[in-house]
PDB file of C-alpha atoms in Angstrom:
ATOM      1  CA  UNK A   1       0.010  -0.168   0.042  1.00 92.00           C
ATOM      2  CA  UNK A   2       1.206   3.356  -1.050  1.00 98.00           C
ATOM      3  CA  UNK A   3       1.478   6.003   1.353  1.00 98.00           C
ATOM      4  CA  UNK A   4       0.346  10.478  -0.195  1.00 98.00           C
ATOM      5  CA  UNK A   5       0.057  13.030   2.591  1.00 98.00           C
ATOM      6  CA  UNK A   6      -1.784  16.237   1.150  1.00 98.00           C
ATOM      7  CA  UNK A   7      -1.241  19.426   2.009  1.00 97.00           C
ATOM      8  CA  UNK A   8      -4.623  21.734   1.425  1.00 94.00           C
ATOM      9  CA  UNK A   9      -6.612  18.204   2.029  1.00 96.00           C
ATOM     10  CA  UNK A  10      -9.596  20.578   3.014  1.00 94.00           C
ATOM     11  CA  UNK A  11     -10.112  22.151  -0.138  1.00 94.00           C
ATOM     12  CA  UNK A  12     -11.198  21.243  -3.782  1.00 95.00           C
ATOM     13  CA  UNK A  13      -8.358  19.657  -5.197  1.00 97.00           C
ATOM     14  CA  UNK A  14      -7.594  17.998  -2.079  1.00 97.00           C
ATOM     15  CA  UNK A  15     -10.402  16.826  -1.473  1.00 97.00           C
ATOM     16  CA  UNK A  16     -10.779  15.030  -5.178  1.00 98.00           C
ATOM     17  CA  UNK A  17      -7.293  14.318  -4.735  1.00 98.00           C
ATOM     18  CA  UNK A  18      -8.549  12.244  -1.728  1.00 98.00           C
ATOM     19  CA  UNK A  19     -11.333  10.885  -3.051  1.00 98.00           C
ATOM     20  CA  UNK A  20      -8.763   9.560  -5.607  1.00 98.00           C
ATOM     21  CA  UNK A  21      -6.144   8.421  -3.559  1.00 98.00           C
ATOM     22  CA  UNK A  22      -8.532   6.141  -1.839  1.00 98.00           C
ATOM     23  CA  UNK A  23      -9.573   4.542  -4.421  1.00 98.00           C
ATOM     24  CA  UNK A  24      -6.685   3.429  -5.756  1.00 98.00           C
ATOM     25  CA  UNK A  25      -5.377   2.017  -2.534  1.00 98.00           C
ATOM     26  CA  UNK A  26      -3.668   4.132  -0.892  1.00 98.00           C
ATOM     27  CA  UNK A  27      -3.330   5.241   2.627  1.00 98.00           C
ATOM     28  CA  UNK A  28      -3.733   9.198   2.856  1.00 98.00           C
ATOM     29  CA  UNK A  29      -2.847  11.648   5.337  1.00 98.00           C
ATOM     30  CA  UNK A  30      -4.129  15.583   5.735  1.00 97.00           C
ATOM     31  CA  UNK A  31      -2.235  17.956   7.026  1.00 95.00           C
ATOM     32  CA  UNK A  32      -4.589  20.304   8.765  1.00 93.00           C
ATOM     33  CA  UNK A  33      -4.241  23.931  10.354  1.00 84.00           C
ATOM     34  CA  UNK A  34      -4.715  23.900  13.997  1.00 75.00           C
ATOM     35  CA  UNK A  35      -7.664  25.488  14.948  1.00 62.00           C
ATOM     36  CA  UNK A  36     -10.897  26.643  16.635  1.00 47.00           C
ATOM     37  CA  UNK A  37     -13.265  25.331  14.220  1.00 58.00           C
ATOM     38  CA  UNK A  38     -12.931  22.084  12.055  1.00 63.00           C
ATOM     39  CA  UNK A  39     -13.857  23.548   8.171  1.00 71.00           C
ATOM     40  CA  UNK A  40     -13.419  20.244   7.170  1.00 84.00           C
ATOM     41  CA  UNK A  41     -17.016  20.229   5.078  1.00 86.00           C
ATOM     42  CA  UNK A  42     -15.145  19.088   1.496  1.00 91.00           C
ATOM     43  CA  UNK A  43     -14.247  16.187   3.483  1.00 93.00           C
ATOM     44  CA  UNK A  44     -17.034  15.088   5.207  1.00 90.00           C
ATOM     45  CA  UNK A  45     -17.619  12.080   3.969  1.00 92.00           C
ATOM     46  CA  UNK A  46     -14.000  11.320   3.962  1.00 94.00           C
ATOM     47  CA  UNK A  47     -13.231  11.813   7.336  1.00 90.00           C
ATOM     48  CA  UNK A  48     -13.245   7.768   8.491  1.00 92.00           C
ATOM     49  CA  UNK A  49      -9.972   7.164   5.586  1.00 96.00           C
ATOM     50  CA  UNK A  50      -8.122   9.419   6.054  1.00 97.00           C
ATOM     51  CA  UNK A  51      -5.495  10.059   8.576  1.00 97.00           C
ATOM     52  CA  UNK A  52      -5.420  14.312   9.501  1.00 96.00           C
ATOM     53  CA  UNK A  53      -2.452  15.854  10.886  1.00 96.00           C
ATOM     54  CA  UNK A  54      -1.677  19.398  12.542  1.00 94.00           C
ATOM     55  CA  UNK A  55       0.964  21.486  10.529  1.00 95.00           C
ATOM     56  CA  UNK A  56       1.494  24.596   9.203  1.00 93.00           C
ATOM     57  CA  UNK A  57       3.234  26.017   6.008  1.00 93.00           C
ATOM     58  CA  UNK A  58       3.927  28.496   7.864  1.00 92.00           C
ATOM     59  CA  UNK A  59       5.636  26.657  10.876  1.00 94.00           C
ATOM     60  CA  UNK A  60       8.639  24.890   9.543  1.00 94.00           C
ATOM     61  CA  UNK A  61       9.159  21.552  12.066  1.00 96.00           C
ATOM     62  CA  UNK A  62       5.339  21.414  12.251  1.00 97.00           C
ATOM     63  CA  UNK A  63       5.958  20.140   8.742  1.00 97.00           C
ATOM     64  CA  UNK A  64       8.793  18.183   9.483  1.00 97.00           C
ATOM     65  CA  UNK A  65       7.447  16.264  11.793  1.00 97.00           C
ATOM     66  CA  UNK A  66       4.134  15.372   9.696  1.00 97.00           C
ATOM     67  CA  UNK A  67       6.125  14.005   6.854  1.00 98.00           C
ATOM     68  CA  UNK A  68       8.339  12.138   9.251  1.00 97.00           C
ATOM     69  CA  UNK A  69       5.172  10.558  10.375  1.00 97.00           C
ATOM     70  CA  UNK A  70       3.599   9.272   7.783  1.00 97.00           C
ATOM     71  CA  UNK A  71       6.607   8.538   5.659  1.00 97.00           C
ATOM     72  CA  UNK A  72       4.652   9.668   2.047  1.00 98.00           C
ATOM     73  CA  UNK A  73       5.177   7.960  -0.881  1.00 98.00           C
ATOM     74  CA  UNK A  74       4.373  10.721  -2.509  1.00 98.00           C
ATOM     75  CA  UNK A  75       3.814  14.268  -1.575  1.00 98.00           C
ATOM     76  CA  UNK A  76       1.118  16.893  -3.049  1.00 98.00           C
ATOM     77  CA  UNK A  77       1.616  20.784  -1.730  1.00 97.00           C
ATOM     78  CA  UNK A  78      -1.959  21.852  -2.840  1.00 97.00           C
ATOM     79  CA  UNK A  79      -2.185  24.615   0.711  1.00 90.00           C
ATOM     80  CA  UNK A  80      -2.382  27.298  -0.859  1.00 81.00           C
ATOM     81  CA  UNK A  81      -3.583  31.475   0.084  1.00 75.00           C
ATOM     82  CA  UNK A  82      -5.619  30.991  -3.244  1.00 67.00           C
ATOM     83  CA  UNK A  83      -7.711  33.560  -3.669  1.00 62.00           C
ATOM     84  CA  UNK A  84      -5.456  36.017  -6.481  1.00 73.00           C
ATOM     85  CA  UNK A  85      -8.241  38.914  -5.798  1.00 74.00           C
ATOM     86  CA  UNK A  86      -7.462  38.526  -1.790  1.00 75.00           C
ATOM     87  CA  UNK A  87      -3.553  38.952  -2.403  1.00 75.00           C
ATOM     88  CA  UNK A  88      -3.493  42.305  -3.258  1.00 77.00           C
ATOM     89  CA  UNK A  89      -5.448  43.259   0.250  1.00 81.00           C
ATOM     90  CA  UNK A  90      -3.106  40.751   1.796  1.00 88.00           C
ATOM     91  CA  UNK A  91       0.303  40.091  -0.553  1.00 88.00           C
ATOM     92  CA  UNK A  92       2.443  39.931   2.337  1.00 91.00           C
ATOM     93  CA  UNK A  93       0.575  36.956   4.200  1.00 87.00           C
ATOM     94  CA  UNK A  94      -0.341  35.243   0.252  1.00 90.00           C
ATOM     95  CA  UNK A  95       3.811  35.701  -0.049  1.00 91.00           C
ATOM     96  CA  UNK A  96       4.320  34.036   2.914  1.00 90.00           C
ATOM     97  CA  UNK A  97       1.659  31.038   2.080  1.00 92.00           C
ATOM     98  CA  UNK A  98       1.886  30.332  -1.309  1.00 94.00           C
ATOM     99  CA  UNK A  99       5.992  31.340  -1.489  1.00 95.00           C
ATOM    100  CA  UNK A 100       7.503  31.234   1.572  1.00 96.00           C
ATOM    101  CA  UNK A 101       4.925  27.698   2.249  1.00 96.00           C
ATOM    102  CA  UNK A 102       6.869  25.756  -0.413  1.00 97.00           C
ATOM    103  CA  UNK A 103      10.226  26.302   0.125  1.00 97.00           C
ATOM    104  CA  UNK A 104       9.367  24.808   4.007  1.00 97.00           C
ATOM    105  CA  UNK A 105       7.217  21.878   2.663  1.00 97.00           C
ATOM    106  CA  UNK A 106      10.352  21.751   0.195  1.00 98.00           C
ATOM    107  CA  UNK A 107      12.305  21.189   2.447  1.00 98.00           C
ATOM    108  CA  UNK A 108      10.536  19.420   5.146  1.00 98.00           C
ATOM    109  CA  UNK A 109      10.362  16.750   2.103  1.00 98.00           C
ATOM    110  CA  UNK A 110      14.128  17.263   1.386  1.00 98.00           C
ATOM    111  CA  UNK A 111      15.036  16.106   5.750  1.00 97.00           C
ATOM    112  CA  UNK A 112      12.052  13.608   6.268  1.00 98.00           C
ATOM    113  CA  UNK A 113      11.183  11.982   3.632  1.00 98.00           C
ATOM    114  CA  UNK A 114      13.699  12.723   0.462  1.00 98.00           C
ATOM    115  CA  UNK A 115      13.153   9.424  -1.406  1.00 98.00           C
ATOM    116  CA  UNK A 116       8.977  10.210  -2.150  1.00 98.00           C
ATOM    117  CA  UNK A 117       7.890  12.285  -5.348  1.00 98.00           C
ATOM    118  CA  UNK A 118       6.389  15.594  -4.827  1.00 98.00           C
ATOM    119  CA  UNK A 119       3.614  17.436  -6.597  1.00 98.00           C
ATOM    120  CA  UNK A 120       3.576  21.162  -6.450  1.00 98.00           C
ATOM    121  CA  UNK A 121       0.521  22.874  -7.381  1.00 97.00           C
ATOM    122  CA  UNK A 122       1.596  25.386  -9.778  1.00 97.00           C
ATOM    123  CA  UNK A 123      -0.662  28.102 -11.793  1.00 95.00           C
ATOM    124  CA  UNK A 124      -1.699  29.170 -15.022  1.00 94.00           C
ATOM    125  CA  UNK A 125      -2.246  32.774 -13.464  1.00 93.00           C
ATOM    126  CA  UNK A 126       1.587  32.916 -13.478  1.00 96.00           C
ATOM    127  CA  UNK A 127       1.929  33.179 -16.923  1.00 95.00           C
ATOM    128  CA  UNK A 128      -0.675  36.914 -16.909  1.00 92.00           C
ATOM    129  CA  UNK A 129      -0.426  39.326 -19.554  1.00 90.00           C
ATOM    130  CA  UNK A 130       0.804  36.733 -21.765  1.00 89.00           C
ATOM    131  CA  UNK A 131       3.726  36.613 -24.615  1.00 89.00           C
ATOM    132  CA  UNK A 132       2.064  33.517 -26.270  1.00 92.00           C
ATOM    133  CA  UNK A 133      -1.140  31.901 -26.841  1.00 93.00           C
ATOM    134  CA  UNK A 134      -1.723  29.147 -26.244  1.00 96.00           C
ATOM    135  CA  UNK A 135       0.472  28.409 -23.189  1.00 96.00           C
ATOM    136  CA  UNK A 136       2.669  25.771 -23.052  1.00 98.00           C
ATOM    137  CA  UNK A 137       5.673  24.429 -20.971  1.00 98.00           C
ATOM    138  CA  UNK A 138       8.356  26.678 -22.499  1.00 97.00           C
ATOM    139  CA  UNK A 139       6.315  30.135 -22.105  1.00 97.00           C
ATOM    140  CA  UNK A 140       7.780  32.810 -20.715  1.00 97.00           C
ATOM    141  CA  UNK A 141       5.691  33.597 -17.200  1.00 97.00           C
ATOM    142  CA  UNK A 142       4.467  37.240 -16.632  1.00 95.00           C
ATOM    143  CA  UNK A 143       2.476  37.251 -13.671  1.00 93.00           C
ATOM    144  CA  UNK A 144      -0.743  40.252 -12.687  1.00 90.00           C
ATOM    145  CA  UNK A 145      -0.904  39.867  -9.233  1.00 90.00           C
ATOM    146  CA  UNK A 146       0.574  39.255  -6.001  1.00 89.00           C
ATOM    147  CA  UNK A 147      -0.449  35.671  -6.179  1.00 93.00           C
ATOM    148  CA  UNK A 148       0.781  35.043  -9.954  1.00 93.00           C
ATOM    149  CA  UNK A 149       4.375  36.024  -8.616  1.00 93.00           C
ATOM    150  CA  UNK A 150       3.877  34.366  -5.885  1.00 94.00           C
ATOM    151  CA  UNK A 151       3.715  31.369  -7.402  1.00 96.00           C
ATOM    152  CA  UNK A 152       5.701  31.861  -9.897  1.00 97.00           C
ATOM    153  CA  UNK A 153       8.217  31.549  -7.376  1.00 97.00           C
ATOM    154  CA  UNK A 154       7.018  28.611  -5.748  1.00 97.00           C
ATOM    155  CA  UNK A 155       7.275  26.942  -9.079  1.00 98.00           C
ATOM    156  CA  UNK A 156      10.880  28.185  -9.588  1.00 98.00           C
ATOM    157  CA  UNK A 157      11.894  27.029  -6.269  1.00 98.00           C
ATOM    158  CA  UNK A 158      10.447  23.320  -7.031  1.00 98.00           C
ATOM    159  CA  UNK A 159      12.769  23.677 -10.355  1.00 98.00           C
ATOM    160  CA  UNK A 160      15.740  24.596  -7.805  1.00 98.00           C
ATOM    161  CA  UNK A 161      15.051  21.737  -5.719  1.00 98.00           C
ATOM    162  CA  UNK A 162      15.233  19.048  -8.489  1.00 98.00           C
ATOM    163  CA  UNK A 163      17.940  19.666  -9.896  1.00 98.00           C
ATOM    164  CA  UNK A 164      20.234  20.592  -6.545  1.00 98.00           C
ATOM    165  CA  UNK A 165      19.245  17.847  -5.523  1.00 98.00           C
ATOM    166  CA  UNK A 166      18.788  15.928  -7.038  1.00 97.00           C
ATOM    167  CA  UNK A 167      15.073  15.236  -5.766  1.00 98.00           C
ATOM    168  CA  UNK A 168      11.823  13.834  -7.849  1.00 98.00           C
ATOM    169  CA  UNK A 169       9.990  17.572  -7.426  1.00 98.00           C
ATOM    170  CA  UNK A 170       7.281  18.627 -10.185  1.00 98.00           C
ATOM    171  CA  UNK A 171       4.693  21.360 -10.755  1.00 98.00           C
ATOM    172  CA  UNK A 172       1.663  21.275 -12.605  1.00 98.00           C
ATOM    173  CA  UNK A 173       0.468  24.254 -14.158  1.00 98.00           C
ATOM    174  CA  UNK A 174      -3.066  23.681 -13.489  1.00 97.00           C
ATOM    175  CA  UNK A 175      -5.140  26.395 -15.561  1.00 96.00           C
ATOM    176  CA  UNK A 176      -8.726  26.887 -13.739  1.00 95.00           C
ATOM    177  CA  UNK A 177     -10.578  24.409 -12.244  1.00 97.00           C
ATOM    178  CA  UNK A 178     -13.891  24.420 -10.601  1.00 98.00           C
ATOM    179  CA  UNK A 179     -16.120  21.907  -9.319  1.00 98.00           C
ATOM    180  CA  UNK A 180     -19.253  22.470  -7.417  1.00 97.00           C
ATOM    181  CA  UNK A 181     -16.628  22.302  -4.082  1.00 96.00           C
ATOM    182  CA  UNK A 182     -15.472  25.358  -5.383  1.00 94.00           C
ATOM    183  CA  UNK A 183     -14.770  28.271  -3.560  1.00 91.00           C
ATOM    184  CA  UNK A 184     -18.105  30.822  -2.674  1.00 92.00           C
ATOM    185  CA  UNK A 185     -15.603  33.698  -4.110  1.00 88.00           C
ATOM    186  CA  UNK A 186     -14.121  32.848  -7.036  1.00 90.00           C
ATOM    187  CA  UNK A 187     -16.334  33.928 -10.270  1.00 94.00           C
ATOM    188  CA  UNK A 188     -17.307  30.390 -11.393  1.00 97.00           C
ATOM    189  CA  UNK A 189     -19.159  29.285  -8.400  1.00 97.00           C
ATOM    190  CA  UNK A 190     -19.971  32.895  -7.514  1.00 97.00           C
ATOM    191  CA  UNK A 191     -22.167  32.535 -10.734  1.00 98.00           C
ATOM    192  CA  UNK A 192     -23.527  29.160  -9.944  1.00 98.00           C
ATOM    193  CA  UNK A 193     -24.559  29.721  -6.411  1.00 98.00           C
ATOM    194  CA  UNK A 194     -26.409  33.235  -7.671  1.00 98.00           C
ATOM    195  CA  UNK A 195     -28.333  31.376 -10.376  1.00 98.00           C
ATOM    196  CA  UNK A 196     -29.680  28.804  -7.911  1.00 98.00           C
ATOM    197  CA  UNK A 197     -30.706  31.049  -5.129  1.00 97.00           C
ATOM    198  CA  UNK A 198     -32.169  34.099  -8.169  1.00 98.00           C
ATOM    199  CA  UNK A 199     -34.585  30.875  -9.318  1.00 98.00           C
ATOM    200  CA  UNK A 200     -35.189  29.758  -5.993  1.00 97.00           C
ATOM    201  CA  UNK A 201     -36.297  33.681  -5.211  1.00 97.00           C
ATOM    202  CA  UNK A 202     -33.430  33.962  -2.683  1.00 96.00           C
ATOM    203  CA  UNK A 203     -31.772  36.754  -4.767  1.00 97.00           C
ATOM    204  CA  UNK A 204     -32.573  39.367  -7.320  1.00 97.00           C
ATOM    205  CA  UNK A 205     -29.101  39.542  -8.325  1.00 97.00           C
ATOM    206  CA  UNK A 206     -25.588  38.789  -8.685  1.00 97.00           C
ATOM    207  CA  UNK A 207     -22.649  41.708  -9.077  1.00 95.00           C
ATOM    208  CA  UNK A 208     -19.439  40.954 -11.279  1.00 95.00           C
ATOM    209  CA  UNK A 209     -16.151  42.308 -13.091  1.00 90.00           C
ATOM    210  CA  UNK A 210     -16.003  42.598 -15.981  1.00 87.00           C
ATOM    211  CA  UNK A 211     -17.493  39.644 -18.247  1.00 92.00           C
ATOM    212  CA  UNK A 212     -14.876  40.235 -20.946  1.00 89.00           C
ATOM    213  CA  UNK A 213     -11.978  38.725 -19.371  1.00 85.00           C
ATOM    214  CA  UNK A 214     -11.332  34.390 -21.124  1.00 86.00           C
ATOM    215  CA  UNK A 215     -10.529  31.512 -18.577  1.00 91.00           C
ATOM    216  CA  UNK A 216      -9.509  28.227 -19.789  1.00 95.00           C
ATOM    217  CA  UNK A 217     -11.954  25.954 -17.131  1.00 97.00           C
ATOM    218  CA  UNK A 218     -12.157  22.655 -16.559  1.00 98.00           C
ATOM    219  CA  UNK A 219     -13.753  20.483 -13.863  1.00 98.00           C
ATOM    220  CA  UNK A 220     -11.096  19.654 -10.695  1.00 98.00           C
ATOM    221  CA  UNK A 221     -11.978  15.725 -10.637  1.00 98.00           C
ATOM    222  CA  UNK A 222     -10.226  16.007 -14.249  1.00 98.00           C
ATOM    223  CA  UNK A 223      -7.011  17.787 -13.282  1.00 98.00           C
ATOM    224  CA  UNK A 224      -6.219  15.752  -9.717  1.00 98.00           C
ATOM    225  CA  UNK A 225      -5.826  12.822 -11.632  1.00 98.00           C
ATOM    226  CA  UNK A 226      -3.364  14.972 -14.160  1.00 98.00           C
ATOM    227  CA  UNK A 227      -1.548  15.655 -10.953  1.00 98.00           C
ATOM    228  CA  UNK A 228      -1.519  11.439 -10.060  1.00 98.00           C
ATOM    229  CA  UNK A 229       0.149  10.658 -13.214  1.00 98.00           C
ATOM    230  CA  UNK A 230       2.836  13.482 -13.284  1.00 98.00           C
ATOM    231  CA  UNK A 231       3.916  11.817  -9.869  1.00 98.00           C
ATOM    232  CA  UNK A 232       4.200   7.640 -11.940  1.00 98.00           C
ATOM    233  CA  UNK A 233       6.506   8.274 -14.722  1.00 98.00           C
ATOM    234  CA  UNK A 234       9.686   7.261 -13.847  1.00 98.00           C
ATOM    235  CA  UNK A 235      11.785  11.207 -14.380  1.00 98.00           C
ATOM    236  CA  UNK A 236      10.876  14.138 -13.651  1.00 98.00           C
ATOM    237  CA  UNK A 237       8.672  16.282 -15.190  1.00 98.00           C
ATOM    238  CA  UNK A 238       6.346  19.736 -15.111  1.00 98.00           C
ATOM    239  CA  UNK A 239       3.194  19.713 -16.950  1.00 98.00           C
ATOM    240  CA  UNK A 240       0.283  22.159 -18.527  1.00 98.00           C
ATOM    241  CA  UNK A 241      -2.874  20.296 -17.574  1.00 98.00           C
ATOM    242  CA  UNK A 242      -6.154  22.226 -18.989  1.00 98.00           C
ATOM    243  CA  UNK A 243      -8.145  21.646 -21.780  1.00 98.00           C
ATOM    244  CA  UNK A 244      -7.467  24.069 -24.663  1.00 97.00           C
ATOM    245  CA  UNK A 245     -10.400  25.669 -25.017  1.00 97.00           C
ATOM    246  CA  UNK A 246     -11.779  28.757 -23.686  1.00 95.00           C
ATOM    247  CA  UNK A 247     -14.750  30.721 -22.419  1.00 95.00           C
ATOM    248  CA  UNK A 248     -15.564  33.882 -21.668  1.00 94.00           C
ATOM    249  CA  UNK A 249     -17.358  35.318 -18.272  1.00 94.00           C
ATOM    250  CA  UNK A 250     -20.466  35.980 -20.037  1.00 97.00           C
ATOM    251  CA  UNK A 251     -20.717  32.636 -21.807  1.00 97.00           C
ATOM    252  CA  UNK A 252     -19.942  31.762 -18.569  1.00 98.00           C
ATOM    253  CA  UNK A 253     -22.801  33.351 -16.789  1.00 98.00           C
ATOM    254  CA  UNK A 254     -24.787  32.437 -20.924  1.00 98.00           C
ATOM    255  CA  UNK A 255     -24.503  29.056 -19.830  1.00 98.00           C
ATOM    256  CA  UNK A 256     -25.053  29.208 -16.296  1.00 98.00           C
ATOM    257  CA  UNK A 257     -28.729  31.334 -15.953  1.00 98.00           C
ATOM    258  CA  UNK A 258     -29.411  28.684 -19.584  1.00 98.00           C
ATOM    259  CA  UNK A 259     -29.452  26.110 -16.785  1.00 98.00           C
ATOM    260  CA  UNK A 260     -32.321  27.222 -15.081  1.00 98.00           C
ATOM    261  CA  UNK A 261     -33.854  28.880 -18.744  1.00 98.00           C
ATOM    262  CA  UNK A 262     -33.192  32.459 -17.235  1.00 98.00           C
ATOM    263  CA  UNK A 263     -31.251  35.419 -19.233  1.00 98.00           C
ATOM    264  CA  UNK A 264     -28.400  36.385 -16.923  1.00 97.00           C
ATOM    265  CA  UNK A 265     -28.803  40.121 -18.370  1.00 97.00           C
ATOM    266  CA  UNK A 266     -31.195  40.401 -16.452  1.00 98.00           C
ATOM    267  CA  UNK A 267     -29.963  39.992 -12.832  1.00 98.00           C
ATOM    268  CA  UNK A 268     -26.115  40.785 -13.503  1.00 97.00           C
ATOM    269  CA  UNK A 269     -24.841  43.940 -12.767  1.00 95.00           C
ATOM    270  CA  UNK A 270     -21.364  45.019 -13.578  1.00 91.00           C
ATOM    271  CA  UNK A 271     -19.354  46.369 -10.690  1.00 86.00           C
ATOM    272  CA  UNK A 272     -15.938  48.277 -10.259  1.00 80.00           C
ATOM    273  CA  UNK A 273     -15.256  46.475  -6.778  1.00 80.00           C
ATOM    274  CA  UNK A 274     -14.735  43.301  -8.707  1.00 74.00           C
ATOM    275  CA  UNK A 275     -12.607  44.129 -10.975  1.00 69.00           C
ATOM    276  CA  UNK A 276      -8.703  43.662 -10.453  1.00 63.00           C
ATOM    277  CA  UNK A 277      -6.143  46.231 -10.669  1.00 62.00           C
ATOM    278  CA  UNK A 278      -4.090  44.386 -13.272  1.00 57.00           C
ATOM    279  CA  UNK A 279      -6.401  42.357 -15.179  1.00 60.00           C
ATOM    280  CA  UNK A 280      -5.174  38.671 -17.308  1.00 63.00           C
ATOM    281  CA  UNK A 281      -7.425  38.738 -20.132  1.00 59.00           C
ATOM    282  CA  UNK A 282      -6.434  35.499 -21.588  1.00 81.00           C
ATOM    283  CA  UNK A 283      -5.348  32.590 -20.663  1.00 88.00           C
ATOM    284  CA  UNK A 284      -5.743  28.582 -22.768  1.00 94.00           C
ATOM    285  CA  UNK A 285      -3.775  26.442 -22.658  1.00 97.00           C
ATOM    286  CA  UNK A 286      -2.104  23.844 -25.035  1.00 98.00           C
ATOM    287  CA  UNK A 287      -2.029  20.643 -22.751  1.00 98.00           C
ATOM    288  CA  UNK A 288      -0.477  18.527 -26.287  1.00 98.00           C
ATOM    289  CA  UNK A 289       2.839  17.127 -23.639  1.00 98.00           C
ATOM    290  CA  UNK A 290       0.449  16.086 -21.137  1.00 98.00           C
ATOM    291  CA  UNK A 291      -1.698  14.061 -23.435  1.00 98.00           C
ATOM    292  CA  UNK A 292       1.039  12.424 -25.731  1.00 98.00           C
ATOM    293  CA  UNK A 293       3.700  11.859 -22.124  1.00 98.00           C
ATOM    294  CA  UNK A 294       1.012  10.781 -19.582  1.00 98.00           C
ATOM    295  CA  UNK A 295      -2.046  10.031 -22.149  1.00 98.00           C
ATOM    296  CA  UNK A 296      -3.717  12.973 -20.012  1.00 98.00           C
ATOM    297  CA  UNK A 297      -6.945  14.200 -21.437  1.00 97.00           C
ATOM    298  CA  UNK A 298     -10.233  16.489 -19.694  1.00 97.00           C
ATOM    299  CA  UNK A 299     -13.489  13.786 -19.802  1.00 98.00           C
ATOM    300  CA  UNK A 300     -16.234  16.287 -17.992  1.00 98.00           C
ATOM    301  CA  UNK A 301     -16.776  19.343 -20.839  1.00 98.00           C
ATOM    302  CA  UNK A 302     -17.447  23.501 -20.088  1.00 98.00           C
ATOM    303  CA  UNK A 303     -21.149  23.357 -20.013  1.00 98.00           C
ATOM    304  CA  UNK A 304     -20.956  19.789 -18.310  1.00 98.00           C
ATOM    305  CA  UNK A 305     -19.337  21.371 -15.769  1.00 98.00           C
ATOM    306  CA  UNK A 306     -21.778  24.273 -15.414  1.00 98.00           C
ATOM    307  CA  UNK A 307     -24.636  21.953 -15.085  1.00 98.00           C
ATOM    308  CA  UNK A 308     -23.364  20.129 -12.288  1.00 98.00           C
ATOM    309  CA  UNK A 309     -22.000  23.083 -10.432  1.00 98.00           C
ATOM    310  CA  UNK A 310     -25.748  24.667 -10.711  1.00 98.00           C
ATOM    311  CA  UNK A 311     -27.582  21.479  -9.693  1.00 98.00           C
ATOM    312  CA  UNK A 312     -25.123  21.195  -7.161  1.00 97.00           C
ATOM    313  CA  UNK A 313     -26.083  24.985  -5.513  1.00 98.00           C
ATOM    314  CA  UNK A 314     -30.063  24.537  -6.514  1.00 98.00           C
ATOM    315  CA  UNK A 315     -29.448  21.012  -4.148  1.00 97.00           C
ATOM    316  CA  UNK A 316     -27.776  22.341  -1.732  1.00 95.00           C
ATOM    317  CA  UNK A 317     -29.986  25.185  -1.548  1.00 96.00           C
ATOM    318  CA  UNK A 318     -32.971  23.414  -1.431  1.00 93.00           C
ATOM    319  CA  UNK A 319     -31.924  21.200   2.057  1.00 87.00           C
ATOM    320  CA  UNK A 320     -31.071  24.626   4.193  1.00 78.00           C
ATOM    321  CA  UNK A 321     -34.819  26.103   2.774  1.00 63.00           C
TER     322      UNK A 321
END
């Protein structure tokens, strides 16, 4: 039985990854921050099947202790301050978690389990003001937010540890990936939740920033399989993971409201408060390397993803109602 350790197990990706690894027969450990509350909503159905360890990306010693305690074969570093908008109001905290936190995780990995394999969650936000389209593993980075800058650091420090110490350490440059477990602050979930509330008479509008920004949106459940596949290769390599297709926020709204038979133009209000100081206009992946080397392709279409999210939010609000 293989053993895996997941930081950020209580997040969207962590919960789907834990499910996948359990299905594959892994012993799964998850890192959680000690807190007066237990925000385990996304893994409530898994809590009795995983073992949770207390550690923090801000605390080097706790990470060493956690890795030493479970002696993992695979380490997935998914924990971060992951909301781009917040990175402008909390840039230092974002840097501590999303940049320096990767160094602490790598150093703990190097000291406590150097024979393990390490996955770092990189991001398409690293490309920012893109210099070529679509984006590949060799596209230069030009981040446009403190979050993007922090992710670039995390990416390159992972490369540096791989090359300096001969570790099996890789980064997955994942484009936007969504699900019913996505946080409500992210635009896809903000829209699908609003659609459900408007349909059920619980709201009358949804306020958004620009409707013109384009994103390459896929299903998180598909993307965690790519993470796992990266750690099964003979040699460590970084991969771009995405669908290769883009949609605007406007198209997202059209699709989501269309699921319940409504016209988004009657309910969407553009609000300057939600405009980014520096917008990323066009992010689209070229995932051909992942398909060629790992045989990975997304299975869930954009339409299926948005329908899944709207239906899940409708169900959630009906139950609460």
